[in-house]
C-alpha positions as a printed NumPy array, in Angstrom:
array([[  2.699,  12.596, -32.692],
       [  1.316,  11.352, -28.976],
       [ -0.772,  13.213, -26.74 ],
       [ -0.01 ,  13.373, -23.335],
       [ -1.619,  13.567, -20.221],
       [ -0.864,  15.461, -16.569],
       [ -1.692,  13.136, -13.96 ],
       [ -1.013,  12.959, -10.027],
       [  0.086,   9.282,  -8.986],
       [  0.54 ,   8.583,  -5.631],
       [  0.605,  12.184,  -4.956],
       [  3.339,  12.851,  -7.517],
       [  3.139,  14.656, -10.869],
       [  3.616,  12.854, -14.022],
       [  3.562,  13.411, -17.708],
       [  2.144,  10.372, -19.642],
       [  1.769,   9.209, -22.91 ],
       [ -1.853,   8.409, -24.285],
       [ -0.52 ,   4.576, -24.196],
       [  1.341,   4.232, -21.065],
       [ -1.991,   6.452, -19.375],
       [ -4.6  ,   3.821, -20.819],
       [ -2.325,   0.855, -19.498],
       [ -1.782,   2.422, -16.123],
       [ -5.767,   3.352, -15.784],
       [ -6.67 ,  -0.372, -17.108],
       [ -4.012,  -1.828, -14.305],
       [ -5.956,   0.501, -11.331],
       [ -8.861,  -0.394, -12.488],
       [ -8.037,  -4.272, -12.172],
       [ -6.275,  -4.207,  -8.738],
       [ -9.457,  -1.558,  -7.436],
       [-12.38 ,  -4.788,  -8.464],
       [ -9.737,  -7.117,  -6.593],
       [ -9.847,  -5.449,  -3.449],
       [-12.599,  -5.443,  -0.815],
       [-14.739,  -1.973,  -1.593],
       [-13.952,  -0.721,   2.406],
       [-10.129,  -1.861,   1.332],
       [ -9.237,   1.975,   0.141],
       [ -5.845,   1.452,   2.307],
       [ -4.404,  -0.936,   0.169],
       [ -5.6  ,   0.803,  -3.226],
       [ -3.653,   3.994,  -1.719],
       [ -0.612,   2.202,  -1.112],
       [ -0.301,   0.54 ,  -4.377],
       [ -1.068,   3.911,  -6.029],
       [  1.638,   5.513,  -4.165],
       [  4.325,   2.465,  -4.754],
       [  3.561,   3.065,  -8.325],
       [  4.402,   6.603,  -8.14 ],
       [  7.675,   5.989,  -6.454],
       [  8.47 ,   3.283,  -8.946],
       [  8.3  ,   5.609, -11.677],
       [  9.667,   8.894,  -9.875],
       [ 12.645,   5.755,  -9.957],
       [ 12.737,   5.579, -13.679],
       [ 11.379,   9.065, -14.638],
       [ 13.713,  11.879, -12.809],
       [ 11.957,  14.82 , -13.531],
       [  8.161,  15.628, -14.132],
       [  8.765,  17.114, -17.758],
       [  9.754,  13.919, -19.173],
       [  7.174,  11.954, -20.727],
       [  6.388,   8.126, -19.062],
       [  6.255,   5.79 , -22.082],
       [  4.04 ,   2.435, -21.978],
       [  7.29 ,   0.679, -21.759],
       [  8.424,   2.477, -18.674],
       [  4.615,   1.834, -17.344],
       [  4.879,  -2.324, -18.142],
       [  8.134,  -2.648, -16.513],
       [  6.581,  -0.455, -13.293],
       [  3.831,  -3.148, -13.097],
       [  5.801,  -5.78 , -13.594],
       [  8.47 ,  -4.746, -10.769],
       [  4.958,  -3.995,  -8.66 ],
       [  3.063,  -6.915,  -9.685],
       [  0.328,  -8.093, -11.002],
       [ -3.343,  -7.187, -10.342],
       [ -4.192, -10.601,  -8.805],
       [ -1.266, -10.394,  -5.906],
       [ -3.81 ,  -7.816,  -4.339],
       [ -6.88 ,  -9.484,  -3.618],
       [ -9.531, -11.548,  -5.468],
       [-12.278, -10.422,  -7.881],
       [-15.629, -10.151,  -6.785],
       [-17.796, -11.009,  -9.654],
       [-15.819, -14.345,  -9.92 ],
       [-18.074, -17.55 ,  -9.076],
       [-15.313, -19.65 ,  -7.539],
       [-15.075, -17.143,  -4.543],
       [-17.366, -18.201,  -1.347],
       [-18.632, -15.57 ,   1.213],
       [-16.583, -18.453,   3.478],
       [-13.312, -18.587,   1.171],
       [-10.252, -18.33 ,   2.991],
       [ -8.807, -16.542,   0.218],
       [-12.227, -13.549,   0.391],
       [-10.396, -12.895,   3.656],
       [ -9.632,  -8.674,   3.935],
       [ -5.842,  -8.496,   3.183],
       [ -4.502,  -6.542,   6.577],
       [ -1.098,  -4.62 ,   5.634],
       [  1.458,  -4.575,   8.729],
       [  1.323,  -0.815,  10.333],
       [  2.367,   1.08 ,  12.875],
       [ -0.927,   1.442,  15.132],
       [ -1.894,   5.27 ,  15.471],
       [ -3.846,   5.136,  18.611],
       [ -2.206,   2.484,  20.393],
       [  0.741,   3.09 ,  20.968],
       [  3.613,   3.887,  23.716],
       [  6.433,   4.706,  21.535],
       [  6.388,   4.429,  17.979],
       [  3.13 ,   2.472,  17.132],
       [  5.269,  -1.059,  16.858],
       [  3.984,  -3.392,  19.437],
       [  0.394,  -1.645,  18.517],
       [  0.874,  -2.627,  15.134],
       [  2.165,  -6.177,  15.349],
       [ -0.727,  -6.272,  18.098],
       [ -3.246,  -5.607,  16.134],
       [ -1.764,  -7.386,  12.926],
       [ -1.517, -10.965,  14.469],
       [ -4.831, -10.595,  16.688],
       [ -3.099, -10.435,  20.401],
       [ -3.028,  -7.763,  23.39 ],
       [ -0.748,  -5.084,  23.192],
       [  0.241,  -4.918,  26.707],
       [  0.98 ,  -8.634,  26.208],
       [  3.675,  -7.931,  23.152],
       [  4.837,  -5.221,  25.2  ],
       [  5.334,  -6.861,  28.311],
       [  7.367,  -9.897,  26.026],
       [  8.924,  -7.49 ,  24.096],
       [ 10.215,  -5.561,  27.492],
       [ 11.819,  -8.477,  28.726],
       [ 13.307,  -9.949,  25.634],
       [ 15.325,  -6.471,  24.928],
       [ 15.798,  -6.749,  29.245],
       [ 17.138, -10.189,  29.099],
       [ 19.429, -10.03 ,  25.738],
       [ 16.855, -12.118,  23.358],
       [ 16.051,  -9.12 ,  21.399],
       [ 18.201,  -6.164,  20.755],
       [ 16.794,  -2.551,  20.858],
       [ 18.111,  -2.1  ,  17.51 ],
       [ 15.107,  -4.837,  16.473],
       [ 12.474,  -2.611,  17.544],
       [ 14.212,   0.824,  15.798],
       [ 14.287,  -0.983,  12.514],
       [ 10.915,  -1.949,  12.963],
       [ 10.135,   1.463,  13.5  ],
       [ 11.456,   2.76 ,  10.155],
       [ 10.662,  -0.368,   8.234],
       [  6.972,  -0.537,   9.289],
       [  4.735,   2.355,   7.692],
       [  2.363,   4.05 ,  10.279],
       [ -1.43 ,   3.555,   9.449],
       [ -2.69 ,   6.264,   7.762],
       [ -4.575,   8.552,   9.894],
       [ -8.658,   8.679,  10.239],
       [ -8.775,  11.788,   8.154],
       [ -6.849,  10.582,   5.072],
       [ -9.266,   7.595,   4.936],
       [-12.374,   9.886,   4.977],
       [-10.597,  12.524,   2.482],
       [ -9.895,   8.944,   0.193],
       [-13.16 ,   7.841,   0.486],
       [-14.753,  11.105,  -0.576],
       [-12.736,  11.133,  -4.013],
       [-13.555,   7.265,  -4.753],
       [-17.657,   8.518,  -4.64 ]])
């Protein structure tokens, strides 16, 4: 007989198994000292991915996640080292390419005219917005892009969590 134990991933109730609950604590744990300690973004959004991924395979929250349902969540998700790189190792500079902060595509929150898009991609790739909107304007204008471009933008790209989520998400990592 297995214990279990009630967690919230990602927002989301779950019963696990004492096996599958080590695993899954081990694999935060790992992707958390791979990320940047101001990175809490990113750490969010994996958290939550991996709650979708098992809401997937797990239907309801009475069933119990096994360790085998956990593995094959991490491996659809991927491994710790796709997230970032580890701070304590030696072969990372201060001036490493790869110590770079990994910025996630979003919709912007405060810059925006419609949905946040041109914001977004704005602030993503390091140019003006009223630049990318101005281009953007006259490509839909002059048939290079199609609206329809910009609305699946809109639904594909997440919107940037807002100020207060980041504060509330910092106050639980302390």
């Amino acid at each position: 007989m297995k214990q279990t134990v009630n967690v919230n991933i990602g927002s989301m109730p779950f019963t696990l198994d004492e096996d599958a609950y080590q695993a899954l604590r081990e694999y935060f744990a790992d992707v958390r000292s791979r990320l940047p300690e101001e990175d809490i973004e990113t750490e969010a959004d994996v958290e939550t991915r991996m709650g979708e991924i098992l809401r997937e395979k797990v239907a309801s929250p009475m069933y119990v996640v096994s360790l085998d349902t956990v593995r094959a969540a991490i491996a659809r998700l991927g491994t710790p080292d796709c997230f970032g790189v580890r701070h304590d190792d030696p072969r990372n500079e201060a001036g490493s390419s790869t110590n770079r902060r990994l910025d996630k595509l979003r919709r912007s929150r405060t810059d925006r005219s419609i949905a946040g898009v041109c914001g977004g991609l704005a602030e993503h790739f390091g140019i003006d917005s009223s630049l990318l909107r101005l281009i953007t304007l006259l490509l839909i204008l002059f048939g290079g892009l199609s609206i329809w471009i910009y609305v699946i933008l809109w639904i594909v790209i997440p919107e940037a969590p807002s100020q207060s989520a980041l504060h509330d998400k910092k106050g639980r990592n302390k």
